[in-house]
């Protein structure tokens, strides 16, 4: 093996360093943490702090702490730290030194070379400043690499065929989307758009305001007025935000956060994922406009993208993948850790430069979606075989995810939980893994909320827990081999079954399916003795979105075939549907869909 070359992601909020070991990229940890916050500070007694320690003191000692220096790279400005002034590249050099020391400690040798990544939109000055920062840190910068290029390398470094990848990168303080084209080992950025003032920090801020206002209306105290309580609430909301990426609600608990009339006040608040998503949705819609523009600049239709890749910690927010999937009609991948994938890609590039052999980043993922059966009344009819996903396919392992459901009957005492694996939204085409009953529920009206949580480990052991939200009553089941049961012949069989059903009924409604389903052998018929007793906790606009997506797909296929004068009109209508979905104006969506549907009918006939 040749001299090691580091792969470095020098981020606005967080930085990481990776190397290649045994042909695979590995991000170097310190105290078990792969992330080095991009913060530099001076302690009270004048000691230099880099990373976590600097980040921790930022809220209480902003005058001694520098953050987001990346924003200033390439500018002719100085920042003050203590009684000294520094150029941006000097501050960045301190972060790079921190990363270099990490690597040296692991490797037991000094390291001299690095590939450092920058955003695709960085200009020459910003790139040169980054190179200079590397040199100040004692590193020879063998290449300045675009971040989206690095990310795309982690998925497929050896693919020589022409393929196009959309890289959506939402970090702490910046957002950018790039379309990358790779062929015969040459990777080129076709287009790039973004917003350098939009990221997870803004989500924290929105949630912070929400919490502070609510606390103020309850207790008449402004938590943002005091530095310490402000710092505590900020930290609590960032953690809550992360938690909401995996679970439908979260409880904030901060004891002794304030005092009133000599009495201690505690912060105890529940935050619902739906409410949180409504807070951040306008910001995410802005990112979707950038996606649209990047596609237009690259002159590509969504369907000509081979892959959509998620980068940046904030893409863990489920609404991001949902919106992207709605827009692009294909799933967004985050199998390679979104926080670490740029650093890993930089290490892969470093190995390619050194002529070392290197493969794609392989991670253990769930090959199939896991979820439960429930009743669906969202689509206008009661459909008793709805598959409600909890852990989506391609989720990295181990994982823990939960979703919210609600009871269908008043005073419902018990619920049967049936666990399935598969991709069809009708459970009868999926594979049943097991079932259990939770009994003794509170005697309340229909709509009693239950969370169902799936914990899946690397060995394929799945634990499914149902928990009544109001009381904490819970019951669980453990299923072995949840990773590999639905395979080969079973898939083919289920697919055949589906094909046969489809042939007989172009748009099968619930009744058809129920009848047909019984004619075929399947593994659910014997214990299918009634209606499911749960519905998914409804999400506004779900039905409209589904309808719009199906129509858009159809229209996009037709777009290539219609005469030019119709094409303009069709494109206008497509845009109207997309905009209405983005704006969440559900009656406008329905209207626009109806118009589009009429035109499609006419065009298909022509
Ligand atoms: P950058 O590349 O801009 O330096 P990162 O890609 O490291 O930043 O992203 C940092 C942001 O990701 C922070 O705002 C952090 O709160 C957010 N983040 C990290 N994990 C999660 C999560 N599980 N859910 C939502 N946001 C997250
Ligand atoms: Mg980043």
Coordinates of C-alpha atoms and ligand atoms in Angstrom, one line a residue:
X1 CA 0.0 0.0 0.0
X2 CA 1.3 3.4 -1.0
X3 CA 1.6 6.4 1.2
X4 CA -1.8 7.2 2.8
X5 CA -3.8 10.1 1.4
X6 CA -6.5 11.5 3.6
X7 CA -10.0 12.2 2.3
X8 CA -11.4 15.3 4.1
X9 CA -14.9 16.8 4.1
X10 CA -14.3 20.3 5.4
X11 CA -17.9 21.2 6.1
X12 CA -19.6 24.4 7.3
X13 CA -21.0 22.7 10.4
X14 CA -19.1 19.4 10.6
X15 CA -15.9 18.0 9.2
X16 CA -14.7 14.4 8.8
X17 CA -11.6 12.6 7.7
X18 CA -11.5 9.1 6.0
X19 CA -8.8 6.7 4.8
X20 CA -8.9 3.5 2.8
X21 CA -8.3 0.4 4.8
X22 CA -8.5 -3.1 3.2
X23 CA -10.0 -1.6 0.1
X24 CA -12.8 0.1 1.9
X25 CA -13.2 3.7 3.1
X26 CA -13.2 4.2 6.8
X27 CA -14.1 7.4 8.7
X28 CA -11.7 8.0 11.6
X29 CA -13.3 8.4 15.0
X30 CA -12.2 10.2 18.1
X31 CA -13.8 9.1 21.3
X32 CA -16.2 7.1 19.2
X33 CA -17.4 10.1 17.3
X34 CA -16.6 10.3 13.5
X35 CA -17.7 14.0 13.4
X36 CA -15.5 17.0 14.2
X37 CA -17.7 20.0 14.6
X38 CA -16.3 22.9 12.5
X39 CA -15.9 25.2 15.5
X40 CA -12.8 26.9 16.7
X41 CA -12.6 28.7 20.0
X42 CA -10.5 29.9 22.9
X43 CA -11.2 28.6 26.4
X44 CA -11.6 31.0 29.3
X45 CA -7.9 30.5 30.1
X46 CA -6.9 31.2 26.5
X47 CA -6.4 27.6 25.3
X48 CA -7.2 26.8 21.6
X49 CA -10.3 24.6 21.3
X50 CA -11.2 22.8 18.1
X51 CA -14.3 20.7 17.5
X52 CA -16.8 19.6 20.2
X53 CA -15.3 21.6 23.0
X54 CA -15.5 24.8 20.9
X55 CA -19.0 23.9 19.8
X56 CA -20.1 23.4 23.4
X57 CA -19.0 26.8 24.5
X58 CA -20.4 28.6 21.5
X59 CA -23.9 29.4 22.9
X60 CA -22.5 30.7 26.2
X61 CA -19.3 32.3 24.8
X62 CA -19.9 33.4 21.2
X63 CA -17.3 36.1 21.5
X64 CA -14.6 33.5 22.0
X65 CA -15.9 31.0 19.4
X66 CA -15.9 30.9 15.6
X67 CA -18.4 28.9 13.6
X68 CA -19.3 28.5 9.9
X69 CA -15.9 29.8 8.8
X70 CA -16.4 28.1 5.4
X71 CA -18.9 30.8 4.5
X72 CA -16.0 33.3 4.6
X73 CA -13.5 31.3 2.6
X74 CA -12.1 33.2 -0.3
X75 CA -13.1 36.6 1.1
X76 CA -10.6 39.2 2.0
X77 CA -11.8 39.5 5.6
X78 CA -10.4 38.8 9.1
X79 CA -12.1 37.2 12.1
X80 CA -11.2 38.0 15.7
X81 CA -10.4 35.3 18.3
X82 CA -9.1 36.5 21.6
X83 CA -6.8 39.4 20.9
X84 CA -5.7 38.1 17.5
X85 CA -7.1 38.5 14.0
X86 CA -7.1 35.6 11.6
X87 CA -7.8 35.0 7.9
X88 CA -10.5 32.4 7.2
X89 CA -8.0 29.9 5.8
X90 CA -6.1 30.1 9.1
X91 CA -9.2 29.1 11.0
X92 CA -10.0 26.3 8.5
X93 CA -6.4 25.2 8.9
X94 CA -7.0 24.6 12.6
X95 CA -9.9 22.3 11.8
X96 CA -7.7 20.5 9.3
X97 CA -5.0 20.1 11.9
X98 CA -7.5 18.5 14.2
X99 CA -8.5 16.0 11.5
X100 CA -4.9 15.4 10.5
X101 CA -4.0 14.6 14.1
X102 CA -6.9 12.1 14.4
X103 CA -5.5 10.3 11.3
X104 CA -1.9 10.3 12.5
X105 CA -3.0 8.9 15.9
X106 CA -4.8 6.0 14.2
X107 CA -2.2 5.3 11.6
X108 CA 0.8 5.8 13.9
X109 CA 2.6 7.7 11.2
X110 CA 2.6 11.3 10.0
X111 CA 0.4 12.0 7.1
X112 CA 1.2 14.6 4.5
X113 CA -1.3 14.4 1.7
X114 CA -5.0 15.0 1.4
X115 CA -8.0 15.3 -1.0
X116 CA -10.2 18.1 0.3
X117 CA -13.8 18.6 -0.8
X118 CA -15.6 21.8 -1.6
X119 CA -19.2 22.6 -2.8
X120 CA -19.6 22.5 -6.6
X121 CA -20.5 26.2 -6.6
X122 CA -17.2 27.3 -5.0
X123 CA -15.3 29.7 -7.3
X124 CA -11.5 29.9 -7.8
X125 CA -10.9 32.2 -4.8
X126 CA -12.8 29.8 -2.5
X127 CA -11.0 26.8 -3.9
X128 CA -7.6 28.5 -3.6
X129 CA -8.3 29.5 0.0
X130 CA -9.2 25.9 0.8
X131 CA -6.0 24.7 -0.8
X132 CA -4.1 27.3 1.3
X133 CA -5.8 26.1 4.4
X134 CA -4.5 22.6 3.7
X135 CA -1.0 23.8 3.2
X136 CA -1.1 25.9 6.5
X137 CA -2.1 22.6 8.2
X138 CA 0.9 20.9 6.8
X139 CA -0.9 19.0 4.1
X140 CA -0.2 18.7 0.4
X141 CA -3.6 19.0 -1.2
X142 CA -3.4 16.5 -4.1
X143 CA -6.9 17.4 -5.3
X144 CA -9.8 19.8 -4.5
X145 CA -12.8 17.6 -5.2
X146 CA -16.5 18.6 -5.6
X147 CA -18.6 17.4 -2.7
X148 CA -21.4 15.9 -5.0
X149 CA -18.7 14.1 -7.0
X150 CA -17.3 12.6 -3.8
X151 CA -20.8 11.5 -2.7
X152 CA -21.5 9.8 -6.0
X153 CA -18.2 7.9 -5.8
X154 CA -19.3 6.1 -2.7
X155 CA -22.2 4.5 -4.5
X156 CA -20.5 3.3 -7.6
X157 CA -16.8 4.0 -8.1
X158 CA -16.3 1.4 -10.7
X159 CA -19.3 1.9 -12.9
X160 CA -18.0 2.9 -16.4
X161 CA -21.3 3.2 -18.1
X162 CA -23.0 6.5 -18.6
X163 CA -25.1 7.3 -15.5
X164 CA -26.5 10.4 -14.0
X165 CA -26.9 11.0 -10.3
X166 CA -28.8 13.8 -8.5
X167 CA -27.0 14.6 -5.2
X168 CA -29.2 16.5 -2.7
X169 CA -27.1 17.9 0.1
X170 CA -28.7 19.5 3.1
X171 CA -26.3 20.2 5.9
X172 CA -26.3 22.4 8.9
X173 CA -26.2 25.8 7.3
X174 CA -26.2 25.2 3.5
X175 CA -28.1 23.4 0.9
X176 CA -27.1 22.4 -2.6
X177 CA -28.3 20.1 -5.3
X178 CA -26.1 18.9 -8.1
X179 CA -26.5 16.7 -11.1
X180 CA -23.5 14.6 -11.7
X181 CA -22.7 12.6 -14.8
X182 CA -20.2 9.8 -14.8
X183 CA -18.8 7.8 -17.7
X184 CA -15.7 5.8 -18.1
X185 CA -14.4 7.1 -14.8
X186 CA -14.8 10.7 -15.7
X187 CA -17.2 12.5 -13.5
X188 CA -18.6 15.9 -14.3
X189 CA -21.0 18.2 -12.6
X190 CA -23.7 19.1 -15.1
X191 CA -25.5 21.6 -13.0
X192 CA -25.7 22.9 -9.4
X193 CA -28.1 25.1 -7.5
X194 CA -28.5 25.9 -3.9
X195 CA -29.0 28.2 -1.0
X196 CA -26.0 29.1 1.1
X197 CA -28.2 30.2 4.0
X198 CA -30.5 27.2 4.5
X199 CA -29.9 24.1 6.6
X200 CA -30.5 22.2 9.8
X201 CA -29.7 25.3 11.9
X202 CA -32.8 27.0 10.5
X203 CA -34.9 24.0 11.5
X204 CA -33.4 24.2 15.0
X205 CA -34.3 27.9 15.1
X206 CA -37.9 27.3 14.0
X207 CA -38.4 24.6 16.6
X208 CA -36.7 26.8 19.2
X209 CA -39.1 29.7 18.5
X210 CA -42.0 27.3 18.6
X211 CA -41.0 25.9 22.0
X212 CA -40.1 29.3 23.5
X213 CA -43.4 30.8 22.4
X214 CA -45.4 27.9 23.8
X215 CA -43.5 28.0 27.1
X216 CA -44.1 31.8 27.3
X217 CA -47.8 31.4 26.7
X218 CA -48.0 28.8 29.5
X219 CA -45.7 30.4 32.1
X220 CA -45.1 34.0 31.0
X221 CA -41.4 33.5 30.8
X222 CA -39.1 34.1 27.8
X223 CA -36.6 31.3 27.8
X224 CA -34.6 33.0 25.0
X225 CA -33.8 35.9 27.3
X226 CA -31.4 34.0 29.5
X227 CA -28.1 32.7 28.0
X228 CA -28.1 29.4 29.9
X229 CA -31.8 28.5 29.4
X230 CA -31.4 29.5 25.7
X231 CA -28.4 27.2 25.4
X232 CA -30.3 24.4 27.0
X233 CA -33.4 24.8 24.9
X234 CA -31.3 25.0 21.7
X235 CA -29.5 21.8 22.5
X236 CA -32.8 20.1 23.5
X237 CA -34.5 21.1 20.3
X238 CA -31.7 19.9 18.1
X239 CA -31.8 16.5 19.8
X240 CA -35.6 16.5 19.5
X241 CA -35.3 17.2 15.8
X242 CA -33.0 14.3 15.3
X243 CA -35.3 12.0 17.2
X244 CA -38.2 13.1 15.0
X245 CA -36.4 11.6 12.1
X246 CA -37.1 8.2 13.4
X247 CA -40.2 8.5 15.6
X248 CA -43.6 10.2 15.2
X249 CA -43.3 12.3 18.4
X250 CA -40.8 13.3 21.0
X251 CA -41.0 14.6 24.5
X252 CA -38.8 17.5 25.6
X253 CA -37.8 17.3 29.3
X254 CA -35.6 19.9 30.8
X255 CA -35.8 20.3 34.6
X256 CA -35.4 23.5 36.4
X257 CA -35.3 25.6 33.3
X258 CA -36.6 28.7 34.9
X259 CA -38.0 30.2 38.1
X260 CA -41.2 32.0 38.9
X261 CA -42.2 33.4 42.2
X262 CA -39.6 31.3 43.9
X263 CA -40.9 28.1 42.2
X264 CA -38.8 26.0 39.9
X265 CA -40.3 25.6 36.4
X266 CA -39.6 22.5 34.2
X267 CA -39.8 22.4 30.4
X268 CA -42.0 19.5 29.5
X269 CA -43.4 19.5 26.0
X270 CA -44.4 17.0 23.4
X271 CA -43.6 17.7 19.8
X272 CA -45.4 15.9 17.0
X273 CA -43.6 15.1 13.8
X274 CA -46.5 16.4 11.7
X275 CA -46.3 19.8 13.4
X276 CA -42.6 19.9 13.0
X277 CA -42.9 19.1 9.4
X278 CA -45.3 21.9 8.8
X279 CA -42.8 24.3 10.4
X280 CA -40.0 23.3 8.1
X281 CA -42.0 22.6 4.9
X282 CA -41.7 26.1 3.4
X283 CA -37.9 25.8 3.7
X284 CA -37.9 22.4 2.1
X285 CA -40.2 23.6 -0.7
X286 CA -37.5 26.1 -1.5
X287 CA -35.0 23.3 -1.9
X288 CA -37.4 21.5 -4.2
X289 CA -37.4 24.6 -6.5
X290 CA -33.7 24.3 -6.7
X291 CA -34.0 20.7 -7.6
X292 CA -36.3 21.7 -10.5
X293 CA -33.9 24.3 -11.7
X294 CA -30.9 22.0 -11.5
X295 CA -32.9 19.6 -13.7
X296 CA -33.8 22.3 -16.2
X297 CA -30.2 23.5 -16.4
X298 CA -29.0 20.0 -17.1
X299 CA -31.9 19.6 -19.6
X300 CA -32.9 16.4 -18.0
X301 CA -36.3 14.9 -17.1
X302 CA -36.6 13.3 -13.6
X303 CA -36.9 10.0 -15.4
X304 CA -33.5 10.2 -16.9
X305 CA -31.8 10.2 -13.5
X306 CA -30.2 6.9 -12.7
X307 CA -30.0 7.6 -9.0
X308 CA -31.0 10.1 -6.3
X309 CA -28.5 10.3 -3.5
X310 CA -29.0 12.0 -0.1
X311 CA -26.1 13.8 1.6
X312 CA -25.9 15.9 4.8
X313 CA -27.2 15.2 8.2
X314 CA -30.5 17.1 7.6
X315 CA -31.6 14.7 4.9
X316 CA -32.4 12.2 7.7
X317 CA -35.6 14.2 8.1
X318 CA -38.2 11.9 6.4
X319 CA -40.1 14.7 4.8
X320 CA -37.0 15.3 2.6
X321 CA -37.1 11.9 1.0
X322 CA -40.9 12.1 0.7
X323 CA -40.9 15.4 -1.1
X324 CA -38.1 14.3 -3.4
X325 CA -39.8 11.1 -4.2
X326 CA -43.0 13.0 -5.1
X327 CA -41.0 15.3 -7.4
X328 CA -38.7 12.8 -9.0
X329 CA -40.8 9.6 -9.0
X330 CA -38.0 7.5 -7.6
X331 CA -36.6 6.6 -4.2
X332 CA -33.8 8.7 -2.7
X333 CA -30.9 6.7 -1.4
X334 CA -29.2 7.2 1.9
X335 CA -27.7 3.8 2.5
X336 CA -24.2 5.4 2.7
X337 CA -24.3 7.4 5.9
X338 CA -25.3 11.0 4.7
X339 CA -23.0 12.6 7.3
X340 CA -20.0 10.7 6.3
X341 CA -20.4 9.9 2.6
X342 CA -18.5 13.0 1.3
X343 CA -15.4 12.2 3.4
X344 CA -15.6 8.5 2.3
X345 CA -15.9 9.7 -1.3
X346 CA -12.8 11.9 -0.9
X347 CA -10.9 8.9 0.4
X348 CA -12.0 6.8 -2.6
X349 CA -10.8 9.6 -4.9
X350 CA -7.5 9.6 -2.9
X351 CA -7.1 5.9 -3.5
X352 CA -7.8 6.2 -7.2
X353 CA -5.1 8.9 -7.5
X354 CA -2.7 6.7 -5.6
X355 CA -3.6 3.8 -7.9
X356 CA -4.9 1.6 -5.1
X357 CA -7.8 -0.7 -5.5
X358 CA -11.0 0.4 -3.9
X359 CA -14.6 -0.8 -4.0
X360 CA -18.0 0.8 -3.3
X361 CA -19.0 1.5 0.2
X362 CA -21.1 -1.5 1.2
X363 CA -23.4 -1.3 4.0
X364 CA -25.9 -3.7 5.6
X365 CA -29.4 -2.7 4.7
X366 CA -32.9 -4.0 4.9
X367 CA -33.6 -5.6 1.6
X368 CA -37.4 -5.3 2.1
X369 CA -39.8 -2.9 3.7
X370 CA -41.2 -3.9 7.1
X371 CA -44.6 -2.8 8.3
X372 CA -48.0 -3.8 9.6
X373 CA -51.4 -4.4 8.2
X374 CA -54.1 -1.8 8.8
X375 CA -57.4 -0.5 7.6
X376 CA -57.3 2.2 5.0
X377 CA -60.2 4.6 4.9
X378 CA -58.2 7.4 3.3
X379 CA -59.0 6.4 -0.3
X380 CA -62.7 6.7 -0.1
X381 CA -63.4 3.0 0.6
X382 CA -62.6 0.8 3.6
X383 CA -59.7 -1.3 2.4
X384 CA -58.7 -3.8 5.0
X385 CA -55.4 -5.0 3.5
X386 CA -53.4 -1.8 3.6
X387 CA -49.6 -2.3 4.2
X388 CA -48.3 0.5 6.4
X389 CA -44.5 0.7 6.1
X390 CA -42.4 1.4 9.2
X391 CA -38.9 0.5 8.2
X392 CA -38.4 1.3 4.5
X393 CA -36.3 -0.9 2.3
X394 CA -32.6 0.0 2.0
X395 CA -32.5 1.5 5.5
X396 CA -29.0 0.9 7.0
X397 CA -28.8 -1.5 9.9
X398 CA -29.2 -1.6 12.9
X399 CA -32.3 0.6 12.9
X400 CA -35.2 1.7 15.1
X401 CA -38.2 3.3 13.6
X402 CA -41.7 3.9 14.7
X403 CA -45.0 5.2 13.3
X404 CA -48.3 6.3 14.8
X405 CA -51.6 4.5 14.3
X406 CA -55.1 4.9 15.7
X407 CA -57.9 2.6 16.8
X408 CA -61.0 2.4 14.6
X409 CA -63.8 1.7 17.2
X410 CA -65.0 3.4 20.4
X411 CA -63.9 1.7 23.6
X412 CA -61.7 -0.7 21.6
X413 CA -60.0 -3.0 24.1
X414 CA -57.5 -4.7 21.9
X415 CA -55.6 -4.6 18.6
X416 CA -54.1 -7.3 16.5
X417 CA -50.7 -6.3 15.1
X418 CA -49.8 -8.3 11.9
X419 CA -46.2 -7.8 10.7
X420 CA -45.4 -8.0 7.0
X421 CA -42.4 -7.7 4.8
X422 CA -42.5 -6.6 1.2
X423 CA -43.1 -3.7 -1.2
X424 CA -46.7 -4.0 -2.2
X425 CA -49.2 -1.7 -0.5
X426 CA -51.6 -4.6 -0.3
X427 CA -50.4 -6.9 2.4
X428 CA -51.7 -9.9 0.6
X429 CA -48.8 -9.6 -1.8
X430 CA -46.3 -9.3 0.9
X431 CA -44.9 -11.9 3.3
X432 CA -46.3 -12.3 6.8
X433 CA -43.7 -12.5 9.5
X434 CA -45.8 -12.8 12.6
X435 CA -48.5 -11.3 14.7
X436 CA -49.4 -10.5 18.3
X437 CA -52.2 -8.9 20.3
X438 CA -52.1 -5.9 22.6
X439 CA -55.0 -6.0 25.1
X440 CA -56.3 -3.9 27.9
X441 CA -56.4 -0.6 26.0
X442 CA -58.0 2.4 27.7
X443 CA -61.7 2.7 27.2
X444 CA -61.8 5.8 25.0
X445 CA -63.4 6.8 21.8
X446 CA -62.0 5.7 18.4
X447 CA -58.7 7.4 17.5
X448 CA -56.8 6.1 20.5
X449 CA -53.1 6.5 19.4
X450 CA -50.6 3.7 19.4
X451 CA -47.0 3.8 18.2
X452 CA -45.7 0.7 16.5
X453 CA -41.9 0.5 16.7
X454 CA -39.6 -1.8 14.7
X455 CA -36.1 -2.5 16.1
X456 CA -34.0 -4.5 13.6
X457 CA -30.4 -5.5 14.3
X458 CA -27.6 -6.7 12.0
X459 CA -28.5 -10.4 12.6
X460 CA -32.0 -9.9 11.3
X461 CA -33.7 -10.1 14.6
X462 CA -36.8 -7.9 14.6
X463 CA -38.6 -6.7 17.6
X464 CA -42.0 -5.1 17.1
X465 CA -43.5 -3.2 19.9
X466 CA -47.0 -1.7 20.1
X467 CA -47.4 1.1 22.7
X468 CA -50.5 2.9 23.8
X469 CA -49.5 6.5 23.8
X470 CA -51.7 7.7 26.6
X471 CA -50.9 5.0 29.1
X472 CA -47.6 3.5 28.0
X473 CA -49.1 0.1 28.0
X474 CA -47.0 -2.1 25.7
X475 CA -46.6 -5.5 24.1
X476 CA -44.0 -6.9 21.7
X477 CA -43.0 -9.8 19.6
X478 CA -39.5 -10.9 18.4
X479 CA -39.1 -12.3 15.0
X480 CA -35.9 -14.1 13.9
X481 CA -34.5 -13.9 10.4
X482 CA -36.5 -10.8 9.4
X483 CA -33.9 -10.0 6.7
X484 CA -34.2 -13.0 4.5
X485 CA -37.5 -14.7 4.5
X486 CA -39.1 -13.2 1.5
X487 CA -36.9 -14.2 -1.3
X488 CA -36.5 -15.9 -4.7
X489 CA -39.4 -18.2 -5.3
X490 CA -41.7 -16.4 -2.9
X491 CA -41.2 -13.1 -4.7
X492 CA -41.8 -14.7 -8.1
X493 CA -44.9 -16.4 -6.7
X494 CA -46.3 -13.2 -5.3
X495 CA -45.5 -11.3 -8.4
X496 CA -47.3 -13.9 -10.6
X497 CA -50.2 -13.6 -8.3
X498 CA -50.2 -9.9 -8.7
X499 CA -49.9 -10.1 -12.5
X500 CA -52.9 -12.5 -12.7
X501 CA -55.0 -10.1 -10.6
X502 CA -53.9 -7.2 -12.7
X503 CA -54.9 -8.8 -15.9
X504 CA -58.4 -9.6 -14.7
X505 CA -59.0 -6.1 -13.5
X506 CA -57.2 -3.1 -14.8
X507 CA -58.0 -1.1 -11.7
X508 CA -59.0 -3.5 -9.0
X509 CA -61.0 -2.1 -6.2
X510 CA -61.1 -3.5 -2.8
X511 CA -63.9 -5.9 -3.5
X512 CA -62.3 -7.4 -6.5
X513 CA -59.1 -8.0 -4.7
X514 CA -60.8 -9.6 -1.8
X515 CA -62.5 -12.1 -4.1
X516 CA -59.5 -12.8 -6.2
X517 CA -57.2 -13.0 -3.3
X518 CA -58.9 -16.0 -1.9
X519 CA -58.6 -18.0 -5.1
X520 CA -54.8 -18.1 -4.8
X521 CA -52.9 -19.8 -2.1
X522 CA -51.3 -17.5 0.2
X523 CA -50.1 -17.4 3.7
X524 CA -52.6 -15.0 5.2
X525 CA -55.9 -16.4 4.2
X526 CA -56.1 -18.9 7.1
X527 CA -55.9 -16.3 9.8
X528 CA -57.6 -13.5 8.0
X529 CA -60.7 -13.5 10.2
X530 CA -61.8 -9.9 10.2
X531 CA -61.0 -6.3 9.7
X532 CA -57.8 -4.8 11.0
X533 CA -58.4 -2.7 14.0
X534 CA -56.0 0.1 13.3
X535 CA -55.7 2.9 10.8
X536 CA -52.6 4.9 10.0
X537 CA -52.6 8.2 11.8
X538 CA -53.8 10.3 8.8
X539 CA -51.5 12.6 7.0
X540 CA -53.1 15.5 5.2
X541 CA -53.1 15.5 1.4
X542 CA -52.0 11.9 1.1
X543 CA -54.8 10.9 -1.3
X544 CA -54.3 13.9 -3.5
X545 CA -50.5 13.4 -3.6
X546 CA -50.9 9.8 -4.7
X547 CA -53.3 10.8 -7.4
X548 CA -51.1 13.6 -8.7
X549 CA -48.0 11.3 -8.7
X550 CA -49.7 8.7 -10.8
X551 CA -50.9 11.3 -13.3
X552 CA -47.6 13.1 -13.5
X553 CA -45.8 9.8 -14.3
X554 CA -48.2 9.1 -17.1
X555 CA -48.0 12.6 -18.5
X556 CA -44.2 12.5 -18.5
X557 CA -44.2 9.4 -20.5
X558 CA -46.5 11.0 -23.1
X559 CA -44.5 14.2 -23.2
X560 CA -42.0 12.9 -25.7
X561 CA -44.6 11.7 -28.1
X562 CA -47.1 14.6 -28.4
X563 CA -46.8 17.2 -31.1
X564 CA -45.0 20.4 -30.1
X565 CA -48.1 22.6 -29.8
X566 CA -49.6 20.2 -27.3
X567 CA -46.3 19.7 -25.5
X568 CA -46.2 23.3 -24.3
X569 CA -49.7 23.1 -23.0
X570 CA -49.0 19.7 -21.3
X571 CA -45.9 21.1 -19.6
X572 CA -47.9 24.0 -18.3
X573 CA -50.4 21.7 -16.8
X574 CA -47.7 19.5 -15.3
X575 CA -46.2 22.5 -13.6
X576 CA -49.6 23.5 -12.3
X577 CA -50.1 20.1 -10.6
X578 CA -46.6 20.1 -9.2
X579 CA -46.9 23.6 -7.8
X580 CA -50.2 22.9 -6.2
X581 CA -48.7 19.8 -4.5
X582 CA -45.8 21.9 -3.3
X583 CA -48.1 24.5 -2.0
X584 CA -50.3 21.9 -0.3
X585 CA -53.4 23.3 -1.8
X586 CA -55.3 20.1 -2.0
X587 CA -58.4 21.4 -3.7
X588 CA -56.2 23.1 -6.4
X589 CA -54.4 19.7 -6.8
X590 CA -57.7 17.9 -7.4
X591 CA -58.8 20.5 -9.9
X592 CA -55.4 20.6 -11.7
X593 CA -55.4 16.8 -11.8
X594 CA -58.9 16.6 -13.2
X595 CA -57.9 19.0 -16.0
X596 CA -54.7 17.1 -16.7
X597 CA -56.6 13.8 -16.7
X598 CA -59.0 15.1 -19.3
X599 CA -56.2 16.2 -21.5
X600 CA -54.3 12.9 -21.1
X601 CA -57.5 11.0 -22.1
X602 CA -57.7 13.0 -25.3
X603 CA -54.0 12.7 -26.1
X604 CA -53.8 9.0 -25.4
X605 CA -56.7 8.6 -27.8
X606 CA -55.2 10.7 -30.6
Ligands
LIG1 P1 -22.3 20.3 6.9 O1 -22.0 19.4 5.7 O2 -23.1 21.5 6.5 O3 -21.2 20.7 7.7 P2 -23.7 18.1 8.1 O4 -24.0 17.3 6.8 O5 -22.9 17.4 9.0 O6 -23.3 19.6 7.8 O7 -25.2 18.3 8.7 C1 -25.4 18.8 10.0 C2 -26.8 19.0 10.2 O8 -27.5 17.8 10.2 C3 -27.1 19.6 11.6 O9 -28.1 20.7 11.5 C4 -27.7 18.5 12.4 O10 -28.6 18.9 13.4 C5 -28.4 17.7 11.3 N1 -28.7 16.4 11.6 C6 -27.9 15.4 12.1 N2 -28.5 14.2 12.3 C7 -29.8 14.5 12.1 C8 -31.0 13.7 12.1 N3 -31.0 12.4 12.6 N4 -32.2 14.3 11.8 C9 -32.2 15.5 11.3 N5 -31.2 16.3 11.3 C10 -30.0 15.8 11.6
LIG2 MG1 -21.5 18.7 4.0

